[in-house]
C-alpha cells in the first residue's frame, strides 16, 4: 500500500516577508556589483591605493555575503512530504528554492504528539535532544496544529511541524505501535472543548 501526502507550512506574514526578502536581495546585488567594480578599479590603480582598494573590495563582498545570508530568513516556508513510511522535510526559500532538511523512516520515530501536551516540554528540556523548528509561525494556521516528532535521526531530534492531523494519521499507519503519546487528544475534540 503506497501512501503519498504532502503539506506546507507557509509564513502567516508572507507579504511582509516578501518585501524584506526583495529589499535584501536588491542590496546584495548592489554590493556584488560594487565589489566587482572595485576589483576592476584595482586593476587600473597604482600600488599606493592597492591596500585601500582591497579593503573596499573585501567590504563590498562581505556586505553581499551578509545580505545574501540574511535574506534567507524571510519569505520562508516548509514542505512535509510523506511517502509510504518516509517523512521528508524541506525548507523553501522565496517559494522557489528548496533545501532538504531531513528525511527519516517511521521506524526511527520514538514518539509523536501535540506540542501543547506536557510530554513535549519534557523532551524539549532534555539536553540530549536537539529541537528543530520546521515552521516559521508562532501560531498554527487555521485547521492546523503544532505536532512534534521525536526521532532517532543522527542523534535524538525533536521536530516541530505545523500540519493537519491527516499527516499524523498517515505516519501512524507506518510507525511502531505506541509511538503516539498517551495523553493525545484529537484536534476536533480539542476544538470543541475550547
Short mmCIF file of N, CA and C in Angstrom, two decimals:
data_model
loop_
_atom_site.label_atom_id
_atom_site.label_comp_id
_atom_site.label_asym_id
_atom_site.label_seq_id
_atom_site.Cartn_x
_atom_site.Cartn_y
_atom_site.Cartn_z
N UNK A 1 0.85 -1.17 0.00
CA UNK A 1 0.00 0.00 0.00
C UNK A 1 0.90 1.24 0.00
N UNK A 2 0.87 2.00 -1.07
CA UNK A 2 1.64 3.23 -1.17
C UNK A 2 0.80 4.40 -0.71
N UNK A 3 1.41 5.26 0.07
CA UNK A 3 0.75 6.46 0.57
C UNK A 3 1.61 7.66 0.22
N UNK A 4 1.00 8.69 -0.33
CA UNK A 4 1.70 9.95 -0.58
C UNK A 4 0.85 11.07 -0.02
N UNK A 5 1.45 11.86 0.85
CA UNK A 5 0.77 13.01 1.44
C UNK A 5 1.78 14.13 1.53
N UNK A 6 1.38 15.32 1.08
CA UNK A 6 2.28 16.47 1.12
C UNK A 6 1.55 17.66 1.72
N UNK A 7 2.30 18.43 2.49
CA UNK A 7 1.73 19.59 3.16
C UNK A 7 2.78 20.67 3.29
N UNK A 8 2.33 21.93 3.39
CA UNK A 8 3.27 23.05 3.53
C UNK A 8 2.91 23.88 4.74
N UNK A 9 3.92 24.43 5.36
CA UNK A 9 3.76 25.39 6.44
C UNK A 9 4.25 26.72 5.91
N UNK A 10 3.31 27.58 5.54
CA UNK A 10 3.63 28.87 4.93
C UNK A 10 3.55 29.95 5.99
N UNK A 11 4.46 30.90 5.92
CA UNK A 11 4.51 32.00 6.89
C UNK A 11 3.18 32.75 6.88
N UNK A 12 2.70 33.10 8.06
CA UNK A 12 1.43 33.81 8.16
C UNK A 12 1.56 35.28 7.75
N UNK A 13 2.77 35.80 7.70
CA UNK A 13 3.01 37.19 7.31
C UNK A 13 3.86 37.21 6.04
N UNK A 14 3.32 36.59 4.98
CA UNK A 14 4.10 36.39 3.76
C UNK A 14 4.36 37.69 3.01
N UNK A 15 3.44 38.66 3.06
CA UNK A 15 3.67 39.91 2.31
C UNK A 15 4.83 40.69 2.91
N UNK A 16 4.89 40.76 4.23
CA UNK A 16 5.99 41.46 4.89
C UNK A 16 7.31 40.74 4.64
N UNK A 17 7.30 39.42 4.70
CA UNK A 17 8.49 38.63 4.44
C UNK A 17 8.98 38.78 3.01
N UNK A 18 8.04 38.84 2.06
CA UNK A 18 8.41 39.02 0.66
C UNK A 18 9.08 40.36 0.44
N UNK A 19 8.55 41.41 1.06
CA UNK A 19 9.14 42.75 0.91
C UNK A 19 10.56 42.78 1.48
N UNK A 20 10.75 42.22 2.68
CA UNK A 20 12.08 42.19 3.29
C UNK A 20 13.04 41.38 2.43
N UNK A 21 12.58 40.26 1.90
CA UNK A 21 13.41 39.43 1.05
C UNK A 21 13.86 40.23 -0.19
N UNK A 22 12.93 40.94 -0.83
CA UNK A 22 13.26 41.70 -2.03
C UNK A 22 14.25 42.82 -1.73
N UNK A 23 14.07 43.52 -0.62
CA UNK A 23 14.99 44.60 -0.25
C UNK A 23 16.39 44.05 -0.03
N UNK A 24 16.49 42.97 0.73
CA UNK A 24 17.79 42.36 0.99
C UNK A 24 18.41 41.79 -0.27
N UNK A 25 17.58 41.26 -1.17
CA UNK A 25 18.08 40.74 -2.43
C UNK A 25 18.68 41.86 -3.29
N UNK A 26 17.98 43.01 -3.35
CA UNK A 26 18.48 44.15 -4.12
C UNK A 26 19.77 44.68 -3.50
N UNK A 27 19.83 44.78 -2.17
CA UNK A 27 21.05 45.24 -1.51
C UNK A 27 22.22 44.29 -1.77
N UNK A 28 21.95 42.97 -1.75
CA UNK A 28 23.04 42.02 -2.00
C UNK A 28 23.54 42.15 -3.43
N UNK A 29 22.66 42.38 -4.39
CA UNK A 29 23.08 42.55 -5.79
C UNK A 29 23.89 43.83 -5.95
N UNK A 30 23.46 44.91 -5.29
CA UNK A 30 24.20 46.18 -5.37
C UNK A 30 25.62 46.00 -4.84
N UNK A 31 25.77 45.32 -3.70
CA UNK A 31 27.11 45.13 -3.14
C UNK A 31 27.94 44.16 -3.97
N UNK A 32 27.32 43.21 -4.63
CA UNK A 32 28.06 42.34 -5.54
C UNK A 32 28.61 43.15 -6.71
N UNK A 33 27.77 44.02 -7.29
CA UNK A 33 28.21 44.86 -8.41
C UNK A 33 29.31 45.81 -7.94
N UNK A 34 29.14 46.42 -6.77
CA UNK A 34 30.18 47.32 -6.25
C UNK A 34 31.50 46.57 -5.99
N UNK A 35 31.41 45.35 -5.51
CA UNK A 35 32.61 44.55 -5.28
C UNK A 35 33.33 44.23 -6.58
N UNK A 36 32.58 43.84 -7.60
CA UNK A 36 33.19 43.56 -8.91
C UNK A 36 33.78 44.84 -9.49
N UNK A 37 33.05 45.95 -9.38
CA UNK A 37 33.55 47.23 -9.89
C UNK A 37 34.83 47.65 -9.18
N UNK A 38 34.89 47.45 -7.86
CA UNK A 38 36.10 47.84 -7.13
C UNK A 38 37.30 46.98 -7.52
N UNK A 39 37.07 45.71 -7.86
CA UNK A 39 38.18 44.87 -8.33
C UNK A 39 38.66 45.36 -9.70
N UNK A 40 37.73 45.73 -10.56
CA UNK A 40 38.12 46.27 -11.87
C UNK A 40 38.93 47.56 -11.70
N UNK A 41 38.49 48.39 -10.74
CA UNK A 41 39.23 49.64 -10.48
C UNK A 41 40.62 49.34 -9.93
N UNK A 42 40.75 48.26 -9.15
CA UNK A 42 42.06 47.90 -8.59
C UNK A 42 43.08 47.58 -9.69
N UNK A 43 42.58 46.99 -10.75
CA UNK A 43 43.47 46.62 -11.83
C UNK A 43 44.05 47.85 -12.55
N UNK A 44 43.37 48.99 -12.43
CA UNK A 44 43.85 50.18 -13.13
C UNK A 44 44.50 51.21 -12.20
N UNK A 45 44.59 50.91 -10.90
CA UNK A 45 45.14 51.87 -9.93
C UNK A 45 46.56 51.44 -9.55
N UNK A 46 47.38 52.41 -9.20
CA UNK A 46 48.75 52.10 -8.80
C UNK A 46 48.81 51.48 -7.41
N UNK A 47 49.97 51.11 -6.98
CA UNK A 47 50.21 50.38 -5.74
C UNK A 47 49.77 51.16 -4.50
N UNK A 48 49.85 52.49 -4.51
CA UNK A 48 49.52 53.30 -3.33
C UNK A 48 48.08 53.08 -2.88
N UNK A 49 47.19 52.92 -3.82
CA UNK A 49 45.78 52.74 -3.47
C UNK A 49 45.36 51.26 -3.46
N UNK A 50 46.31 50.40 -3.65
CA UNK A 50 46.01 48.97 -3.71
C UNK A 50 45.42 48.45 -2.39
N UNK A 51 46.04 48.83 -1.27
CA UNK A 51 45.56 48.36 0.04
C UNK A 51 44.14 48.87 0.30
N UNK A 52 43.91 50.14 0.03
CA UNK A 52 42.57 50.72 0.22
C UNK A 52 41.56 50.03 -0.69
N UNK A 53 41.95 49.75 -1.91
CA UNK A 53 41.05 49.08 -2.85
C UNK A 53 40.72 47.65 -2.43
N UNK A 54 41.72 46.96 -1.89
CA UNK A 54 41.48 45.59 -1.43
C UNK A 54 40.51 45.59 -0.25
N UNK A 55 40.72 46.51 0.69
CA UNK A 55 39.80 46.62 1.83
C UNK A 55 38.38 46.95 1.38
N UNK A 56 38.29 47.85 0.41
CA UNK A 56 36.97 48.22 -0.12
C UNK A 56 36.31 47.02 -0.79
N UNK A 57 37.06 46.28 -1.58
CA UNK A 57 36.50 45.09 -2.25
C UNK A 57 36.05 44.05 -1.23
N UNK A 58 36.87 43.83 -0.21
CA UNK A 58 36.50 42.86 0.83
C UNK A 58 35.23 43.32 1.55
N UNK A 59 35.12 44.61 1.80
CA UNK A 59 33.93 45.14 2.47
C UNK A 59 32.68 44.93 1.61
N UNK A 60 32.76 45.23 0.32
CA UNK A 60 31.60 45.07 -0.56
C UNK A 60 31.18 43.60 -0.66
N UNK A 61 32.16 42.71 -0.83
CA UNK A 61 31.82 41.30 -0.91
C UNK A 61 31.32 40.78 0.44
N UNK A 62 31.82 41.33 1.52
CA UNK A 62 31.32 40.97 2.85
C UNK A 62 29.87 41.36 3.03
N UNK A 63 29.51 42.58 2.62
CA UNK A 63 28.11 43.01 2.69
C UNK A 63 27.23 42.16 1.77
N UNK A 64 27.74 41.84 0.59
CA UNK A 64 26.98 41.00 -0.33
C UNK A 64 26.69 39.65 0.33
N UNK A 65 27.71 39.04 0.92
CA UNK A 65 27.53 37.75 1.57
C UNK A 65 26.56 37.85 2.75
N UNK A 66 26.70 38.91 3.56
CA UNK A 66 25.83 39.12 4.71
C UNK A 66 24.37 39.26 4.30
N UNK A 67 24.09 40.11 3.31
CA UNK A 67 22.71 40.32 2.87
C UNK A 67 22.15 39.06 2.19
N UNK A 68 23.00 38.34 1.49
CA UNK A 68 22.57 37.10 0.84
C UNK A 68 22.12 36.08 1.88
N UNK A 69 22.87 35.95 2.98
CA UNK A 69 22.50 35.03 4.05
C UNK A 69 21.30 35.54 4.84
N UNK A 70 21.26 36.85 5.06
CA UNK A 70 20.20 37.45 5.86
C UNK A 70 18.84 37.33 5.18
N UNK A 71 18.81 37.45 3.85
CA UNK A 71 17.53 37.40 3.14
C UNK A 71 16.88 36.02 3.22
N UNK A 72 17.68 34.98 3.50
CA UNK A 72 17.12 33.63 3.59
C UNK A 72 16.23 33.44 4.81
N UNK A 73 16.25 34.38 5.74
CA UNK A 73 15.39 34.29 6.92
C UNK A 73 13.96 34.74 6.63
N UNK A 74 13.76 35.42 5.52
CA UNK A 74 12.46 35.99 5.18
C UNK A 74 11.83 35.22 4.03
N UNK A 75 10.50 35.24 4.01
CA UNK A 75 9.73 34.54 2.98
C UNK A 75 10.11 33.06 2.97
N UNK A 76 10.04 32.47 4.13
CA UNK A 76 10.48 31.10 4.37
C UNK A 76 9.26 30.23 4.68
N UNK A 77 9.21 29.06 4.06
CA UNK A 77 8.16 28.10 4.37
C UNK A 77 8.77 26.70 4.40
N UNK A 78 7.98 25.74 4.81
CA UNK A 78 8.45 24.36 4.94
C UNK A 78 7.48 23.43 4.25
N UNK A 79 8.00 22.41 3.60
CA UNK A 79 7.19 21.37 2.98
C UNK A 79 7.44 20.05 3.69
N UNK A 80 6.36 19.32 3.93
CA UNK A 80 6.46 18.00 4.52
C UNK A 80 5.87 17.02 3.52
N UNK A 81 6.63 16.06 3.09
CA UNK A 81 6.15 15.04 2.16
C UNK A 81 6.28 13.68 2.84
N UNK A 82 5.19 12.96 2.87
CA UNK A 82 5.18 11.62 3.47
C UNK A 82 4.93 10.62 2.36
N UNK A 83 5.90 9.74 2.13
CA UNK A 83 5.78 8.75 1.08
C UNK A 83 6.02 7.36 1.67
N UNK A 84 4.94 6.62 1.82
CA UNK A 84 4.99 5.22 2.26
C UNK A 84 6.01 4.93 3.35
N UNK A 85 5.87 5.60 4.47
CA UNK A 85 6.72 5.31 5.62
C UNK A 85 7.93 6.19 5.75
N UNK A 86 8.13 7.14 4.85
CA UNK A 86 9.27 8.04 4.94
C UNK A 86 8.77 9.49 4.94
N UNK A 87 9.24 10.27 5.91
CA UNK A 87 8.88 11.67 6.00
C UNK A 87 10.06 12.50 5.52
N UNK A 88 9.78 13.43 4.59
CA UNK A 88 10.80 14.33 4.05
C UNK A 88 10.41 15.75 4.41
N UNK A 89 11.32 16.47 5.03
CA UNK A 89 11.07 17.85 5.44
C UNK A 89 12.03 18.73 4.65
N UNK A 90 11.47 19.73 3.95
CA UNK A 90 12.28 20.64 3.14
C UNK A 90 11.99 22.08 3.54
N UNK A 91 13.03 22.89 3.48
CA UNK A 91 12.93 24.33 3.73
C UNK A 91 12.80 25.00 2.36
N UNK A 92 11.83 25.91 2.22
CA UNK A 92 11.59 26.57 0.93
C UNK A 92 11.86 28.06 1.09
N UNK A 93 12.81 28.58 0.31
CA UNK A 93 13.18 29.99 0.35
C UNK A 93 12.51 30.72 -0.81
N UNK A 94 11.80 31.80 -0.51
CA UNK A 94 11.18 32.65 -1.52
C UNK A 94 10.35 31.84 -2.52
N UNK A 95 9.70 30.84 -2.09
CA UNK A 95 8.77 29.97 -2.82
C UNK A 95 9.44 29.13 -3.91
N UNK A 96 10.65 29.44 -4.34
CA UNK A 96 11.20 28.72 -5.49
C UNK A 96 12.49 27.95 -5.23
N UNK A 97 13.12 28.09 -4.10
CA UNK A 97 14.36 27.38 -3.83
C UNK A 97 14.16 26.46 -2.63
N UNK A 98 14.36 25.16 -2.85
CA UNK A 98 14.14 24.16 -1.80
C UNK A 98 15.46 23.60 -1.30
N UNK A 99 15.49 23.32 0.01
CA UNK A 99 16.65 22.67 0.61
C UNK A 99 16.12 21.56 1.52
N UNK A 100 16.51 20.33 1.23
CA UNK A 100 16.08 19.19 2.04
C UNK A 100 16.74 19.28 3.41
N UNK A 101 15.93 19.36 4.46
CA UNK A 101 16.46 19.40 5.82
C UNK A 101 16.76 18.00 6.33
N UNK A 102 15.79 17.12 6.18
CA UNK A 102 15.97 15.76 6.69
C UNK A 102 14.98 14.83 6.04
N UNK A 103 15.27 13.57 6.16
CA UNK A 103 14.34 12.52 5.76
C UNK A 103 14.58 11.35 6.71
N UNK A 104 13.51 10.74 7.15
CA UNK A 104 13.65 9.58 8.04
C UNK A 104 12.45 8.67 7.90
N UNK A 105 12.68 7.40 8.22
CA UNK A 105 11.63 6.39 8.17
C UNK A 105 10.82 6.43 9.46
N UNK A 106 9.62 5.94 9.39
CA UNK A 106 8.76 5.89 10.58
C UNK A 106 9.32 4.97 11.66
N UNK A 107 10.19 4.04 11.27
CA UNK A 107 10.79 3.15 12.27
C UNK A 107 11.73 3.91 13.21
N UNK A 108 12.21 5.08 12.78
CA UNK A 108 13.10 5.88 13.61
C UNK A 108 12.36 6.76 14.61
N UNK A 109 11.04 6.82 14.50
CA UNK A 109 10.23 7.66 15.38
C UNK A 109 10.12 7.01 16.75
N UNK A 110 10.44 7.81 17.78
CA UNK A 110 10.33 7.34 19.16
C UNK A 110 8.97 7.71 19.73
N UNK A 111 8.55 8.98 19.50
CA UNK A 111 7.25 9.42 19.97
C UNK A 111 6.76 10.56 19.10
N UNK A 112 5.46 10.67 18.98
CA UNK A 112 4.82 11.74 18.20
C UNK A 112 3.62 12.23 18.99
N UNK A 113 3.37 13.55 18.91
CA UNK A 113 2.23 14.10 19.64
C UNK A 113 2.03 15.57 19.41
N UNK A 114 1.25 16.17 20.28
CA UNK A 114 0.88 17.58 20.21
C UNK A 114 1.83 18.41 21.07
N UNK A 115 2.27 19.54 20.55
CA UNK A 115 3.19 20.42 21.27
C UNK A 115 2.56 20.97 22.55
N UNK A 116 1.24 21.06 22.58
CA UNK A 116 0.55 21.59 23.77
C UNK A 116 0.58 20.64 24.96
N UNK A 117 0.96 19.41 24.77
CA UNK A 117 0.96 18.43 25.86
C UNK A 117 2.27 18.48 26.65
N UNK A 118 2.24 18.08 27.92
CA UNK A 118 3.42 18.15 28.78
C UNK A 118 4.60 17.29 28.32
N UNK A 119 4.33 16.24 27.56
CA UNK A 119 5.43 15.38 27.12
C UNK A 119 6.38 16.14 26.19
N UNK A 120 5.87 17.11 25.42
CA UNK A 120 6.73 17.93 24.56
C UNK A 120 7.71 18.73 25.42
N UNK A 121 7.20 19.37 26.46
CA UNK A 121 8.07 20.17 27.34
C UNK A 121 9.16 19.32 27.97
N UNK A 122 8.82 18.10 28.33
CA UNK A 122 9.80 17.19 28.93
C UNK A 122 10.90 16.85 27.93
N UNK A 123 10.53 16.56 26.69
CA UNK A 123 11.53 16.24 25.67
C UNK A 123 12.37 17.47 25.30
N UNK A 124 11.73 18.62 25.21
CA UNK A 124 12.45 19.85 24.83
C UNK A 124 13.46 20.26 25.90
N UNK A 125 13.19 19.93 27.15
CA UNK A 125 14.09 20.28 28.25
C UNK A 125 15.27 19.30 28.37
N UNK A 126 15.17 18.17 27.71
CA UNK A 126 16.24 17.16 27.78
C UNK A 126 17.47 17.67 27.01
N UNK A 127 18.64 17.74 27.66
CA UNK A 127 19.83 18.26 26.97
C UNK A 127 20.38 17.34 25.88
N UNK A 128 19.95 16.09 25.85
CA UNK A 128 20.42 15.17 24.82
C UNK A 128 19.57 15.24 23.55
N UNK A 129 18.50 16.03 23.59
CA UNK A 129 17.58 16.16 22.45
C UNK A 129 17.76 17.53 21.81
N UNK A 130 17.92 17.53 20.49
CA UNK A 130 18.03 18.79 19.75
C UNK A 130 16.67 19.14 19.15
N UNK A 131 16.17 20.34 19.45
CA UNK A 131 14.89 20.80 18.94
C UNK A 131 15.10 21.44 17.56
N UNK A 132 14.33 20.98 16.56
CA UNK A 132 14.41 21.51 15.20
C UNK A 132 13.03 22.05 14.82
N UNK A 133 12.92 23.38 14.72
CA UNK A 133 11.65 24.00 14.34
C UNK A 133 11.49 23.93 12.82
N UNK A 134 10.40 23.38 12.38
CA UNK A 134 10.12 23.25 10.95
C UNK A 134 8.86 24.03 10.60
N UNK A 135 8.77 25.22 11.14
CA UNK A 135 7.70 26.15 10.84
C UNK A 135 8.21 27.55 11.12
N UNK A 136 7.67 28.54 10.42
CA UNK A 136 8.10 29.91 10.65
C UNK A 136 7.03 30.71 11.39
N UNK A 137 5.98 30.04 11.82
CA UNK A 137 4.88 30.72 12.50
C UNK A 137 4.93 30.48 14.01
N UNK A 138 4.35 31.43 14.75
CA UNK A 138 4.25 31.29 16.20
C UNK A 138 2.89 30.73 16.60
N UNK A 139 1.92 30.88 15.75
CA UNK A 139 0.57 30.33 15.95
C UNK A 139 0.24 29.46 14.74
N UNK A 140 -0.37 28.30 14.94
CA UNK A 140 -0.71 27.46 13.79
C UNK A 140 -1.81 28.10 12.94
N UNK A 141 -1.75 27.87 11.64
CA UNK A 141 -2.78 28.36 10.73
C UNK A 141 -4.09 27.64 11.01
N UNK A 142 -5.17 28.17 10.48
CA UNK A 142 -6.48 27.58 10.72
C UNK A 142 -6.54 26.15 10.18
N UNK A 143 -7.00 25.23 10.99
CA UNK A 143 -7.10 23.83 10.61
C UNK A 143 -5.82 23.04 10.84
N UNK A 144 -4.79 23.69 11.34
CA UNK A 144 -3.51 23.02 11.58
C UNK A 144 -3.18 23.08 13.07
N UNK A 145 -2.19 22.29 13.48
CA UNK A 145 -1.71 22.31 14.85
C UNK A 145 -0.21 22.06 14.83
N UNK A 146 0.45 22.33 15.94
CA UNK A 146 1.87 22.06 16.05
C UNK A 146 2.05 20.64 16.57
N UNK A 147 2.67 19.82 15.74
CA UNK A 147 2.92 18.43 16.09
C UNK A 147 4.42 18.26 16.31
N UNK A 148 4.78 17.44 17.28
CA UNK A 148 6.19 17.13 17.47
C UNK A 148 6.45 15.69 17.09
N UNK A 149 7.66 15.46 16.60
CA UNK A 149 8.12 14.10 16.29
C UNK A 149 9.49 13.95 16.93
N UNK A 150 9.59 13.05 17.88
CA UNK A 150 10.88 12.72 18.48
C UNK A 150 11.41 11.52 17.72
N UNK A 151 12.55 11.72 17.04
CA UNK A 151 13.11 10.66 16.20
C UNK A 151 14.58 10.45 16.51
N UNK A 152 15.02 9.25 16.31
CA UNK A 152 16.43 8.91 16.45
C UNK A 152 17.06 9.03 15.06
N UNK A 153 17.33 10.26 14.66
CA UNK A 153 17.82 10.58 13.32
C UNK A 153 19.13 11.34 13.48
N UNK A 154 20.27 10.64 13.38
CA UNK A 154 21.58 11.25 13.66
C UNK A 154 21.58 11.86 15.06
N UNK A 155 21.20 11.10 16.03
CA UNK A 155 21.01 11.58 17.39
C UNK A 155 19.53 11.83 17.62
N UNK A 156 19.16 12.06 18.85
CA UNK A 156 17.75 12.29 19.15
C UNK A 156 17.38 13.72 18.80
N UNK A 157 16.41 13.87 17.91
CA UNK A 157 15.96 15.19 17.48
C UNK A 157 14.46 15.30 17.65
N UNK A 158 14.03 16.50 18.04
CA UNK A 158 12.63 16.79 18.27
C UNK A 158 12.18 17.78 17.20
N UNK A 159 11.46 17.28 16.20
CA UNK A 159 10.99 18.12 15.09
C UNK A 159 9.63 18.69 15.43
N UNK A 160 9.44 19.99 15.19
CA UNK A 160 8.15 20.65 15.41
C UNK A 160 7.60 21.03 14.05
N UNK A 161 6.44 20.49 13.70
CA UNK A 161 5.82 20.71 12.40
C UNK A 161 4.47 21.40 12.58
N UNK A 162 4.09 22.21 11.64
CA UNK A 162 2.76 22.82 11.61
C UNK A 162 1.98 22.13 10.50
N UNK A 163 1.03 21.28 10.89
CA UNK A 163 0.37 20.45 9.88
C UNK A 163 -1.06 20.14 10.29
N UNK A 164 -1.75 19.49 9.38
CA UNK A 164 -3.09 18.98 9.66
C UNK A 164 -2.94 17.60 10.30
N UNK A 165 -4.00 17.16 10.93
CA UNK A 165 -3.96 15.87 11.61
C UNK A 165 -3.84 14.70 10.64
N UNK A 166 -4.13 14.95 9.38
CA UNK A 166 -4.02 13.90 8.36
C UNK A 166 -2.58 13.39 8.22
N UNK A 167 -1.59 14.28 8.39
CA UNK A 167 -0.19 13.84 8.35
C UNK A 167 0.10 12.87 9.50
N UNK A 168 -0.41 13.18 10.68
CA UNK A 168 -0.23 12.31 11.84
C UNK A 168 -0.87 10.94 11.59
N UNK A 169 -2.06 10.93 11.02
CA UNK A 169 -2.76 9.68 10.74
C UNK A 169 -1.94 8.82 9.78
N UNK A 170 -1.37 9.44 8.74
CA UNK A 170 -0.56 8.69 7.78
C UNK A 170 0.72 8.16 8.43
N UNK A 171 1.33 8.93 9.30
CA UNK A 171 2.54 8.47 10.00
C UNK A 171 2.21 7.27 10.87
N UNK A 172 1.09 7.34 11.57
CA UNK A 172 0.71 6.25 12.48
C UNK A 172 0.43 4.94 11.76
N UNK A 173 0.08 5.01 10.48
CA UNK A 173 -0.15 3.79 9.70
C UNK A 173 1.14 2.99 9.53
N UNK A 174 2.28 3.66 9.52
CA UNK A 174 3.56 3.00 9.26
C UNK A 174 4.47 2.93 10.49
N UNK A 175 4.17 3.68 11.52
CA UNK A 175 5.03 3.72 12.72
C UNK A 175 4.75 2.52 13.63
N UNK A 176 5.70 2.28 14.53
CA UNK A 176 5.54 1.21 15.51
C UNK A 176 4.37 1.54 16.44
N UNK A 177 3.81 0.51 17.01
CA UNK A 177 2.73 0.73 17.99
C UNK A 177 3.28 1.45 19.21
N UNK A 178 2.48 2.33 19.77
CA UNK A 178 2.86 3.00 20.99
C UNK A 178 3.67 4.28 20.79
N UNK A 179 3.86 4.74 19.55
CA UNK A 179 4.63 5.97 19.36
C UNK A 179 3.77 7.21 19.62
N UNK A 180 2.45 7.09 19.52
CA UNK A 180 1.58 8.23 19.81
C UNK A 180 1.54 8.44 21.32
N UNK A 181 1.74 9.69 21.75
CA UNK A 181 1.75 9.97 23.18
C UNK A 181 0.44 9.53 23.82
N UNK A 182 0.51 9.10 25.05
CA UNK A 182 -0.64 8.51 25.72
C UNK A 182 -1.75 9.53 26.01
N UNK A 183 -1.41 10.81 26.19
CA UNK A 183 -2.42 11.81 26.51
C UNK A 183 -2.83 12.65 25.30
N UNK A 184 -2.66 12.09 24.09
CA UNK A 184 -3.02 12.82 22.87
C UNK A 184 -4.53 12.93 22.74
N UNK A 185 -5.00 14.13 22.38
CA UNK A 185 -6.42 14.38 22.17
C UNK A 185 -6.59 14.82 20.71
N UNK A 186 -7.53 14.19 20.01
CA UNK A 186 -7.77 14.54 18.60
C UNK A 186 -8.10 16.03 18.51
N UNK A 187 -7.63 16.67 17.45
CA UNK A 187 -7.79 18.12 17.29
C UNK A 187 -9.25 18.53 17.21
N UNK A 188 -10.10 17.70 16.62
CA UNK A 188 -11.53 18.01 16.53
C UNK A 188 -12.16 18.11 17.92
N UNK A 189 -11.81 17.18 18.79
CA UNK A 189 -12.32 17.18 20.17
C UNK A 189 -11.73 18.35 20.94
N UNK A 190 -10.49 18.63 20.68
CA UNK A 190 -9.80 19.74 21.37
C UNK A 190 -10.45 21.08 21.02
N UNK A 191 -10.85 21.26 19.77
CA UNK A 191 -11.50 22.50 19.33
C UNK A 191 -12.88 22.66 19.95
N UNK A 192 -13.60 21.56 20.15
CA UNK A 192 -14.92 21.61 20.76
C UNK A 192 -14.85 22.01 22.22
N UNK A 193 -13.77 21.61 22.92
CA UNK A 193 -13.61 21.92 24.33
C UNK A 193 -13.18 23.36 24.58
N UNK A 194 -12.70 24.04 23.56
CA UNK A 194 -12.22 25.41 23.73
C UNK A 194 -13.33 26.39 23.73
#
